[in-house]
Short mmCIF file of N, CA, C and O in Angstrom, two decimals:
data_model
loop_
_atom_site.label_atom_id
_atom_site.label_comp_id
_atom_site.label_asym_id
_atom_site.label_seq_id
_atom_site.Cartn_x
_atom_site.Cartn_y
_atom_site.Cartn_z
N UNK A 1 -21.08 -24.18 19.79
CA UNK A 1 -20.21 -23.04 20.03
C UNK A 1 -19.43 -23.23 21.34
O UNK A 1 -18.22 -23.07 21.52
N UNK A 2 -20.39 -23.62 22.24
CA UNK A 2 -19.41 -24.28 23.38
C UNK A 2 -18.34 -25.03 23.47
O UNK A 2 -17.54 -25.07 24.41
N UNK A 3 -18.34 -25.69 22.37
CA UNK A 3 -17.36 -26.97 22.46
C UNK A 3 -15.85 -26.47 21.72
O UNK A 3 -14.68 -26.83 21.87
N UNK A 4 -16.46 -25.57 20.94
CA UNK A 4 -15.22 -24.57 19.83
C UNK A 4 -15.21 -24.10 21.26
O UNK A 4 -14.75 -25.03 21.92
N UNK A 5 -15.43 -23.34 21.83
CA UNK A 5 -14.59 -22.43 22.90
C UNK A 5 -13.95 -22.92 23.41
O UNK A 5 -12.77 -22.55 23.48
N UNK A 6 -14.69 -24.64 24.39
CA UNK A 6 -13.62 -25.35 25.01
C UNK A 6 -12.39 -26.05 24.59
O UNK A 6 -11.49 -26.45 25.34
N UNK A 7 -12.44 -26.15 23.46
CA UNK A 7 -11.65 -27.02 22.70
C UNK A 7 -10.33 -26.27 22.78
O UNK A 7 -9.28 -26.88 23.01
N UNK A 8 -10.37 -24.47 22.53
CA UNK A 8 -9.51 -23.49 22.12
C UNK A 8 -8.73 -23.41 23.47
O UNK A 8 -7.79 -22.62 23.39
N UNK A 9 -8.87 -24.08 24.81
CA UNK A 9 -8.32 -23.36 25.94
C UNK A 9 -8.44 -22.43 26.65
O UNK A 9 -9.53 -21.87 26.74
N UNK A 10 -6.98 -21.82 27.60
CA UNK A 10 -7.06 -21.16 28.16
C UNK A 10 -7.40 -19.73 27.52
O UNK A 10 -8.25 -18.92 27.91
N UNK A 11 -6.28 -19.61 26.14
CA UNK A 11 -6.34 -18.38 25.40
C UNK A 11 -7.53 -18.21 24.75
O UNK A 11 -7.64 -17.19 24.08
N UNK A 12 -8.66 -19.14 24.80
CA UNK A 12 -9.61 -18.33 24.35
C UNK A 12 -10.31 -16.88 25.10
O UNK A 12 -11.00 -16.02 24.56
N UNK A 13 -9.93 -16.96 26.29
CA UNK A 13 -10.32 -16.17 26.84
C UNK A 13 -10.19 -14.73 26.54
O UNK A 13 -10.98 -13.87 26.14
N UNK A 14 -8.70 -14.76 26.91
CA UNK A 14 -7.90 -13.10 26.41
C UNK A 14 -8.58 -12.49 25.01
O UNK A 14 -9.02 -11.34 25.05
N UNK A 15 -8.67 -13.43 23.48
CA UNK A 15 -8.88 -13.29 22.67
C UNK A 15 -10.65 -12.70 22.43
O UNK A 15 -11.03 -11.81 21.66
N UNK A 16 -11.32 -13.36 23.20
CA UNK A 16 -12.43 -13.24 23.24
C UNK A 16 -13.19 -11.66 23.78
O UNK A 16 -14.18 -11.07 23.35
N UNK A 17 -12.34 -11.35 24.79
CA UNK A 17 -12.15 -9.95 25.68
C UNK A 17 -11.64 -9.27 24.60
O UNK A 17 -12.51 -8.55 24.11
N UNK A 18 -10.75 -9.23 24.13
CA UNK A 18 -10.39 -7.90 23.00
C UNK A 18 -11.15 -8.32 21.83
O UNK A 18 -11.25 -7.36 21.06
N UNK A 19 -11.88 -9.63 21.29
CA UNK A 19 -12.43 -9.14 20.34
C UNK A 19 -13.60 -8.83 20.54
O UNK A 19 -14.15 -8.48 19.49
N UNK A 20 -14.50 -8.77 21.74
CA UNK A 20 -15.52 -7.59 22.12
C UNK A 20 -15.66 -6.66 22.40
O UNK A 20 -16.71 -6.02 22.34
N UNK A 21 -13.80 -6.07 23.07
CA UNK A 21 -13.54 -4.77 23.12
C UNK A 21 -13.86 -4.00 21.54
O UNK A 21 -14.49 -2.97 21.29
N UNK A 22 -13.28 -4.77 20.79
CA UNK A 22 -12.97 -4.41 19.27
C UNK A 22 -14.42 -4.47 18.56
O UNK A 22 -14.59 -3.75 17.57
N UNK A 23 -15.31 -5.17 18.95
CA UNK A 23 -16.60 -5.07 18.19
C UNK A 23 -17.72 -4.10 18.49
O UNK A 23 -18.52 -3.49 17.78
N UNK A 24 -17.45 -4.20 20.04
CA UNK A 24 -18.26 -2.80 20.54
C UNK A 24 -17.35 -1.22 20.25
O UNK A 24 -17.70 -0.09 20.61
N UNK A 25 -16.48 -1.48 19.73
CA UNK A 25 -16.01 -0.28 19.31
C UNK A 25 -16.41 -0.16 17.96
O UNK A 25 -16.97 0.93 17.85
N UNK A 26 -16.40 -0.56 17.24
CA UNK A 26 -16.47 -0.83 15.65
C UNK A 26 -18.11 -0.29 15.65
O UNK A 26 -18.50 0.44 14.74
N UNK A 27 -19.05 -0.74 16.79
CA UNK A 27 -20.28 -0.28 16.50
C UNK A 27 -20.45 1.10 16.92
O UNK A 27 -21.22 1.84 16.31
N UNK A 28 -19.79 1.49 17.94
CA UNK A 28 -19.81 2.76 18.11
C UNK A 28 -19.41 3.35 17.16
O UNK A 28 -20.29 4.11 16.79
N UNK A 29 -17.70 3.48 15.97
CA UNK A 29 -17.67 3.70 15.39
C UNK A 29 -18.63 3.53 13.92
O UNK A 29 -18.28 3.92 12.81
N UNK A 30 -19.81 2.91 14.23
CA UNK A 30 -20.75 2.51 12.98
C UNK A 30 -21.30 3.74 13.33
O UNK A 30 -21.28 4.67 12.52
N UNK A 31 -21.79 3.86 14.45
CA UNK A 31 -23.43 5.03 14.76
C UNK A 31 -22.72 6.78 14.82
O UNK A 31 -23.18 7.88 14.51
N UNK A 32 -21.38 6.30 15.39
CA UNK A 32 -20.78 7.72 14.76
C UNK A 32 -19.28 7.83 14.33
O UNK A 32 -18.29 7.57 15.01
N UNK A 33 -19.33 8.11 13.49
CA UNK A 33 -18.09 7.57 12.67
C UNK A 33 -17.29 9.08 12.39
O UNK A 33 -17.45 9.89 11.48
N UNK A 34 -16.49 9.08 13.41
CA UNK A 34 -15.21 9.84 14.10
C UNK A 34 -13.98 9.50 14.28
O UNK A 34 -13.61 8.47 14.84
N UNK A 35 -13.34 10.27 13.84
CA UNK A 35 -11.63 9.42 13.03
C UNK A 35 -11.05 9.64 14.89
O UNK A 35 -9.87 9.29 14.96
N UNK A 36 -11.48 10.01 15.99
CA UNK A 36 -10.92 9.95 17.52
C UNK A 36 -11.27 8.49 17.28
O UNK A 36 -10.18 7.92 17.33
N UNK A 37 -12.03 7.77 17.10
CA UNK A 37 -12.41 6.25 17.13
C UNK A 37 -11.02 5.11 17.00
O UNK A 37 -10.53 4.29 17.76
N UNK A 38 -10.70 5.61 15.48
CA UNK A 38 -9.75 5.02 14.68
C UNK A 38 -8.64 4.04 15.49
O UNK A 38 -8.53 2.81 15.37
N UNK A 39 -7.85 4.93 16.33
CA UNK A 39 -6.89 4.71 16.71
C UNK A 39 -7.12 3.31 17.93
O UNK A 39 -6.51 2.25 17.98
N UNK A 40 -8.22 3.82 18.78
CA UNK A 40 -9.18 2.34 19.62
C UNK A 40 -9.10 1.29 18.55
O UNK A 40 -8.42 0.28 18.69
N UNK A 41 -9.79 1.54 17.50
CA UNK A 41 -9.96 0.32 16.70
C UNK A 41 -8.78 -0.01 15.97
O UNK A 41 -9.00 -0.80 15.05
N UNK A 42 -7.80 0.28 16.07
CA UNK A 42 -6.82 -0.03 15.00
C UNK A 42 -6.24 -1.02 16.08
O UNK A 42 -5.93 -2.13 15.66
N UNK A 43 -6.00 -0.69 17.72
CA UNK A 43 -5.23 -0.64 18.28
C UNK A 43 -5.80 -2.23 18.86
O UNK A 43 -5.06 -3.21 18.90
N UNK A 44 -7.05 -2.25 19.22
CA UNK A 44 -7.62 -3.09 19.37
C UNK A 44 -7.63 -4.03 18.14
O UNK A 44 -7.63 -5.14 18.68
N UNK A 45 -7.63 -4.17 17.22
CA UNK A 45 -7.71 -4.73 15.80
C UNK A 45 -6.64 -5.45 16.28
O UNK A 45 -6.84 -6.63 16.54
N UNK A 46 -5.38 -4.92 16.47
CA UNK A 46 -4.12 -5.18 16.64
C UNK A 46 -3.75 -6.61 17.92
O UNK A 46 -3.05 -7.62 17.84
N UNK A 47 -4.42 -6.19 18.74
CA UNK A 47 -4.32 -7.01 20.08
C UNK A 47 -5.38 -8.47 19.96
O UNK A 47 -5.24 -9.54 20.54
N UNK A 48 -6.06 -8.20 19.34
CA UNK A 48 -7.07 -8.98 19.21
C UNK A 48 -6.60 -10.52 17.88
O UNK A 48 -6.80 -11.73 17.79
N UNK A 49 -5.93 -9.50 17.16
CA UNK A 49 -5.14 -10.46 15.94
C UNK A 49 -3.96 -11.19 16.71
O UNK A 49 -3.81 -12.40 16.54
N UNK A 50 -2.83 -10.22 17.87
CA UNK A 50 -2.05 -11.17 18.44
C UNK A 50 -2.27 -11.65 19.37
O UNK A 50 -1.35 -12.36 19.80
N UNK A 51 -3.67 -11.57 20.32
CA UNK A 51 -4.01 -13.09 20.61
C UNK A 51 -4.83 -14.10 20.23
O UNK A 51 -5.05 -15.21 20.71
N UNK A 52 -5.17 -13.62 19.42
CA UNK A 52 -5.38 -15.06 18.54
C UNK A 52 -4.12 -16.16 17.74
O UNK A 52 -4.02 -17.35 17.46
N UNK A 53 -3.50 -15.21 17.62
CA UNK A 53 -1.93 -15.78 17.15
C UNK A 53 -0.91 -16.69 18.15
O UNK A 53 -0.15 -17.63 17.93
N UNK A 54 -1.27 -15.96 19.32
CA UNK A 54 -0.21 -16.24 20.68
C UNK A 54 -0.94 -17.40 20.82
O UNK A 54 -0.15 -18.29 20.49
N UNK A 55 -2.23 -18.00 21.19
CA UNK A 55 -3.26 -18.67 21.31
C UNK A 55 -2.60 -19.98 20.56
O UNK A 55 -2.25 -21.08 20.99
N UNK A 56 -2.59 -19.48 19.49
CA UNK A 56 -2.38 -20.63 18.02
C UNK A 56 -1.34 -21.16 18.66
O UNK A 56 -1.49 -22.22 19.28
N UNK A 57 0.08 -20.39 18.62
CA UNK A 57 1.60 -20.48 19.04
C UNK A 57 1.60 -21.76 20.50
O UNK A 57 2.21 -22.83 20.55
N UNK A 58 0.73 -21.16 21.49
CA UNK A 58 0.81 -21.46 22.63
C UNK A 58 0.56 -23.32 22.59
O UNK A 58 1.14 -24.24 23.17
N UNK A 59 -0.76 -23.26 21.43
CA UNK A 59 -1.35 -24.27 21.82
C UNK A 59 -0.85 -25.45 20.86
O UNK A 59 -1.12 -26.64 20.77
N UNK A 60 0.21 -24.38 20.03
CA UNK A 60 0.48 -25.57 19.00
C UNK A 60 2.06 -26.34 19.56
O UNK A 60 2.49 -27.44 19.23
N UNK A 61 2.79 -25.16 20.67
CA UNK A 61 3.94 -25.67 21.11
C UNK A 61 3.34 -26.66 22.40
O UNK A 61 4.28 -27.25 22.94
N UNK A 62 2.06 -26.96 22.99
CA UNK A 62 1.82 -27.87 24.00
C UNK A 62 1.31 -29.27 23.46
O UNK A 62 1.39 -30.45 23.79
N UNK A 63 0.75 -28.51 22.45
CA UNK A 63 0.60 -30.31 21.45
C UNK A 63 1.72 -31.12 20.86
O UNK A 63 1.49 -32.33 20.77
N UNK A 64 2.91 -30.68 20.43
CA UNK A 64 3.99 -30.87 20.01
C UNK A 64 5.01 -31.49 21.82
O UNK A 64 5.51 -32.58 22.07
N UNK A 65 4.96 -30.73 22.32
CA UNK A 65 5.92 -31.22 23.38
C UNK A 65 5.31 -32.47 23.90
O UNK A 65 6.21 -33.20 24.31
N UNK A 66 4.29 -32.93 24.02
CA UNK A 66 4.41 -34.36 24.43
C UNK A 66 3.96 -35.20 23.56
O UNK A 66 3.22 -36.05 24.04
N UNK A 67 4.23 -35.28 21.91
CA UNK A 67 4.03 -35.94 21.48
C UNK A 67 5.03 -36.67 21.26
O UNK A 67 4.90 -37.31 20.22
N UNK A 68 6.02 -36.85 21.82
CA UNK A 68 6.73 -38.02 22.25
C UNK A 68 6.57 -39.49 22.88
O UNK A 68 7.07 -40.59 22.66
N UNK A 69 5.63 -38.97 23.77
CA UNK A 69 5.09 -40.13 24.79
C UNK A 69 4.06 -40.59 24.43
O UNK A 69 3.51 -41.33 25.23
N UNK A 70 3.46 -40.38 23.25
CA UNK A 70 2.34 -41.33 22.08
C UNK A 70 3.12 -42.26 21.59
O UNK A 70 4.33 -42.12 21.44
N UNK A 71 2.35 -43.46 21.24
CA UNK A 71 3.21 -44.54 20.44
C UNK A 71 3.07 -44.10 19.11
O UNK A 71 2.02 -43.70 18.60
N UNK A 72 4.70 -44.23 18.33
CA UNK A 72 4.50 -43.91 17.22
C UNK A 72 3.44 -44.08 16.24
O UNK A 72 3.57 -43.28 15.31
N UNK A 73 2.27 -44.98 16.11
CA UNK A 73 1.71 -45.30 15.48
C UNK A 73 0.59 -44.62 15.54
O UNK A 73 -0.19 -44.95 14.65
N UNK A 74 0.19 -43.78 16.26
CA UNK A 74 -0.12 -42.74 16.83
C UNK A 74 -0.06 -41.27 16.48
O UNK A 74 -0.98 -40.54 16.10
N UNK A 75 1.23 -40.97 16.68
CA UNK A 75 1.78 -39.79 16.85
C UNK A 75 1.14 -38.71 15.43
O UNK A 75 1.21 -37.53 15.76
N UNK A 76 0.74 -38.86 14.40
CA UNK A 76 0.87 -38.54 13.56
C UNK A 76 -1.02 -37.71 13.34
O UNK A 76 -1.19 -36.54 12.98
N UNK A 77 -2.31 -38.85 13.72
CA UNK A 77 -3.14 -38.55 14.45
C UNK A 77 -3.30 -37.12 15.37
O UNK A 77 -3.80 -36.05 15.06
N UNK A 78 -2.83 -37.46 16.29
CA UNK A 78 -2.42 -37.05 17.74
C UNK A 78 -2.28 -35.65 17.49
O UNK A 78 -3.15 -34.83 17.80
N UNK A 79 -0.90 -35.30 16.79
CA UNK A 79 -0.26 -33.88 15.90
C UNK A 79 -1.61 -33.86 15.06
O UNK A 79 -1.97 -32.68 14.97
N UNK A 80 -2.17 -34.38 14.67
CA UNK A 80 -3.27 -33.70 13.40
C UNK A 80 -4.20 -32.61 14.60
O UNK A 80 -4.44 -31.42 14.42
N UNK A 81 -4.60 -33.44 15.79
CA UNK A 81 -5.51 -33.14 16.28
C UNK A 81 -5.13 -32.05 17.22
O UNK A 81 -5.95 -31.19 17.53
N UNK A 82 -4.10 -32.04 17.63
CA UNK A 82 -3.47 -30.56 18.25
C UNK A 82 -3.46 -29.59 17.40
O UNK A 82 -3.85 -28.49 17.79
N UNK A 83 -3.10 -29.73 16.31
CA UNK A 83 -3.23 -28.60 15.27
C UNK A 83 -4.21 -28.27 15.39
O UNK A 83 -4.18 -27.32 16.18
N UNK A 84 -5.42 -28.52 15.00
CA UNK A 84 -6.95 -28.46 14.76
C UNK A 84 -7.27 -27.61 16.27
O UNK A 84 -7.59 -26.42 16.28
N UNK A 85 -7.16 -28.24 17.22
CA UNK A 85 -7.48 -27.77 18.44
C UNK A 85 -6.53 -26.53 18.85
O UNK A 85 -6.94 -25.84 19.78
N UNK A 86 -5.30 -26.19 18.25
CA UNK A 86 -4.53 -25.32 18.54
C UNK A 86 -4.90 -24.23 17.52
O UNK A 86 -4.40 -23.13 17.71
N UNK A 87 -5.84 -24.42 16.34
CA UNK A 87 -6.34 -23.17 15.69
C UNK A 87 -7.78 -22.22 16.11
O UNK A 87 -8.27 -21.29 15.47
N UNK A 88 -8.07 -22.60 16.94
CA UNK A 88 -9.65 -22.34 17.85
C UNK A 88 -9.24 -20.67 17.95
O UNK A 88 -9.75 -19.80 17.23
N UNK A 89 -8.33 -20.45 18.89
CA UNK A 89 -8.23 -19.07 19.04
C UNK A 89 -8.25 -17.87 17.86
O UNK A 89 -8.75 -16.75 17.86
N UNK A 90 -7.32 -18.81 16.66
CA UNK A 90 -7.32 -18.25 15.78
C UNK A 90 -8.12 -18.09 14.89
O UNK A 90 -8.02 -17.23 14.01
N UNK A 91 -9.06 -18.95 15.01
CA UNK A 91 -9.85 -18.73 13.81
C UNK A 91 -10.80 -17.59 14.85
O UNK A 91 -10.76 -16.44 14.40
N UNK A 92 -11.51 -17.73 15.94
CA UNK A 92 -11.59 -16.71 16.83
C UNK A 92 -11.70 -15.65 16.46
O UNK A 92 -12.77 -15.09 16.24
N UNK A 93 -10.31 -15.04 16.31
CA UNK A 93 -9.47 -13.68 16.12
C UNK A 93 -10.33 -13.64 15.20
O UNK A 93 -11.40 -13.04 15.17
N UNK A 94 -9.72 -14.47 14.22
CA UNK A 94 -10.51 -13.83 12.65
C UNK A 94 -11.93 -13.48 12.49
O UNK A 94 -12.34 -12.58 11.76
N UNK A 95 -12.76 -14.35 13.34
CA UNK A 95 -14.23 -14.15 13.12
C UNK A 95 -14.79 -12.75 13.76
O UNK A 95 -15.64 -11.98 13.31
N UNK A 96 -14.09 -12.68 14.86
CA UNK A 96 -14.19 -10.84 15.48
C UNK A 96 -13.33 -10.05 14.71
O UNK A 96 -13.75 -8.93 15.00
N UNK A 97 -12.49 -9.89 13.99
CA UNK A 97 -11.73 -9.33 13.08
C UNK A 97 -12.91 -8.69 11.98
O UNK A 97 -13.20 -7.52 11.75
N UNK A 98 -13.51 -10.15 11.34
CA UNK A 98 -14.18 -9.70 10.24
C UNK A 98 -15.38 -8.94 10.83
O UNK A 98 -15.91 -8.13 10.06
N UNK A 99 -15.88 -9.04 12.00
CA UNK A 99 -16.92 -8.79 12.15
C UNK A 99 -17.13 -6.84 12.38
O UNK A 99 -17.95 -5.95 12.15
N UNK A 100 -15.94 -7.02 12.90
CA UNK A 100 -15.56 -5.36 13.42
C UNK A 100 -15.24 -5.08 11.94
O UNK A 100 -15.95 -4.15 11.55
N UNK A 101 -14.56 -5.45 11.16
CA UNK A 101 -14.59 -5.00 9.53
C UNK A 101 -15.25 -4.30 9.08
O UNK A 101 -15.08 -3.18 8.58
N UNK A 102 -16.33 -5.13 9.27
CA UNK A 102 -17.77 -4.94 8.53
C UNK A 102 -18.39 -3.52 9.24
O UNK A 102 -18.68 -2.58 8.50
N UNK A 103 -18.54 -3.44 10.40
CA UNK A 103 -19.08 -2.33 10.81
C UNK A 103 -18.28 -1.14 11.08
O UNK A 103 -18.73 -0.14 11.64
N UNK A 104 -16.82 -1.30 10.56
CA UNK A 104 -15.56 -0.10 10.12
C UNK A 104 -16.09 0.47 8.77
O UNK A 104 -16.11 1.69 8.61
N UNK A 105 -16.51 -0.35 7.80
CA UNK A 105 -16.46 -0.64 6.74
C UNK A 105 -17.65 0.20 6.32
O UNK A 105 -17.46 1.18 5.60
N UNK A 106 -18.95 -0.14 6.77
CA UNK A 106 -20.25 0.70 7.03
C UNK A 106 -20.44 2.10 7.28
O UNK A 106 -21.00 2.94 6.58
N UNK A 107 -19.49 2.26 9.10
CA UNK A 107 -18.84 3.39 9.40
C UNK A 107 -18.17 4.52 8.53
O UNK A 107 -18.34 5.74 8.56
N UNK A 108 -17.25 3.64 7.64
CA UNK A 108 -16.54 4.94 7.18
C UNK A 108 -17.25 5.50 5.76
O UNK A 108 -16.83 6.50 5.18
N UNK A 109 -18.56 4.58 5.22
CA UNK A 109 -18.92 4.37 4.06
C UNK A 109 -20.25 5.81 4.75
O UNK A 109 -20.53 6.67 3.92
N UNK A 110 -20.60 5.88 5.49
CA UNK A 110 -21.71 6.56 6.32
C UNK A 110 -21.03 7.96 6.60
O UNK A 110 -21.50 9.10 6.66
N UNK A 111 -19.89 7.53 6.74
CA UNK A 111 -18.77 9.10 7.36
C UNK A 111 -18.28 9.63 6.08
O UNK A 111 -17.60 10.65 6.14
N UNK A 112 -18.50 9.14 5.03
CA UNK A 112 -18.31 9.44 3.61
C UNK A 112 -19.57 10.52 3.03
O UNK A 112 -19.43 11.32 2.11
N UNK A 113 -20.62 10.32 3.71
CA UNK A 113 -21.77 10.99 2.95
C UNK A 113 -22.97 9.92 1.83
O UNK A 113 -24.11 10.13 1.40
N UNK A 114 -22.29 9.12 1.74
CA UNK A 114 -23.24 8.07 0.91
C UNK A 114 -24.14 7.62 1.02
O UNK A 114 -24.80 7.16 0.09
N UNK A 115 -24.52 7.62 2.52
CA UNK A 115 -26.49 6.98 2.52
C UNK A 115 -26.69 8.01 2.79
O UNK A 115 -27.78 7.90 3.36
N UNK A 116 -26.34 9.47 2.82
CA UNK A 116 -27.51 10.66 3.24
C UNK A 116 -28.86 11.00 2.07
O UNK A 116 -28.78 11.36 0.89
N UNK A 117 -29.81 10.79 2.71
CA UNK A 117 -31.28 11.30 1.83
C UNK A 117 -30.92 12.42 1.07
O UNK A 117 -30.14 13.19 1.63
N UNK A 118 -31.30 12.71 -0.07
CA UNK A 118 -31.09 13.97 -1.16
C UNK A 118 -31.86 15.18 0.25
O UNK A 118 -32.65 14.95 1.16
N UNK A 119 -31.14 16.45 -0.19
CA UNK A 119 -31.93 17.28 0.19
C UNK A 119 -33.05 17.81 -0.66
O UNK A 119 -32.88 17.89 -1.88
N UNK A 120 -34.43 18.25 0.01
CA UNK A 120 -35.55 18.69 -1.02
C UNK A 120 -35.46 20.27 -0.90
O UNK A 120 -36.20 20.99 -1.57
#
């Protein structure tokens, strides 16, 4: 897991911060599931998806700009492996994305009435 983080850069960072903002919200919204929540989590949902994106963007325009100064025979490698290393953030995003999902998902299924015990 270390090495996925390092691999992702600087932007893993930012990404990482909103998608714990976004997961500890999602659990709060699990244990009480209050549409005041919503708007945190949407909003956060939101920030968290564009930096993982900016991340991608960032890291895919620094792999590209000096792949000039690889020998062609090379170059092609080189671009594979910036790609790869320029999707870290993003896949990131997504994995706190889904994760806050899941406990939106729970949340609103709980704020629905559906696991309440029958009354006797």
């Amino acid at each position: 897991m270390f090495e996925f983080f390092m691999a992702g850069g600087i932007s893993m960072y930012p990404t990482t911060l909103f998608g714990f903002l976004l997961v500890a919200c999602s659990i709060l919204f699990l244990f009480r599931p209050e549409p005041r929540y919503l708007a945190s989590l949407l909003g956060l949902g939101a920030t968290t998806g564009a930096a993982g994106m900016l991340g991608f963007c960032l890291g895919l325009m620094n792999s590209l700009r000096y792949l000039h100064l690889v020998p062609p025979a090379e170059q092609l490698q080189i671009a594979a492996l910036g790609c790869e290393e320029a999707l870290h953030p993003l896949v990131l995003a997504l994995v706190l994305l889904l994760i806050a999902g899941l406990f939106v998902s729970i949340g609103a299924v709980r704020a629905m009435g559906l696991f309440r015990a029958p009354a006797s």
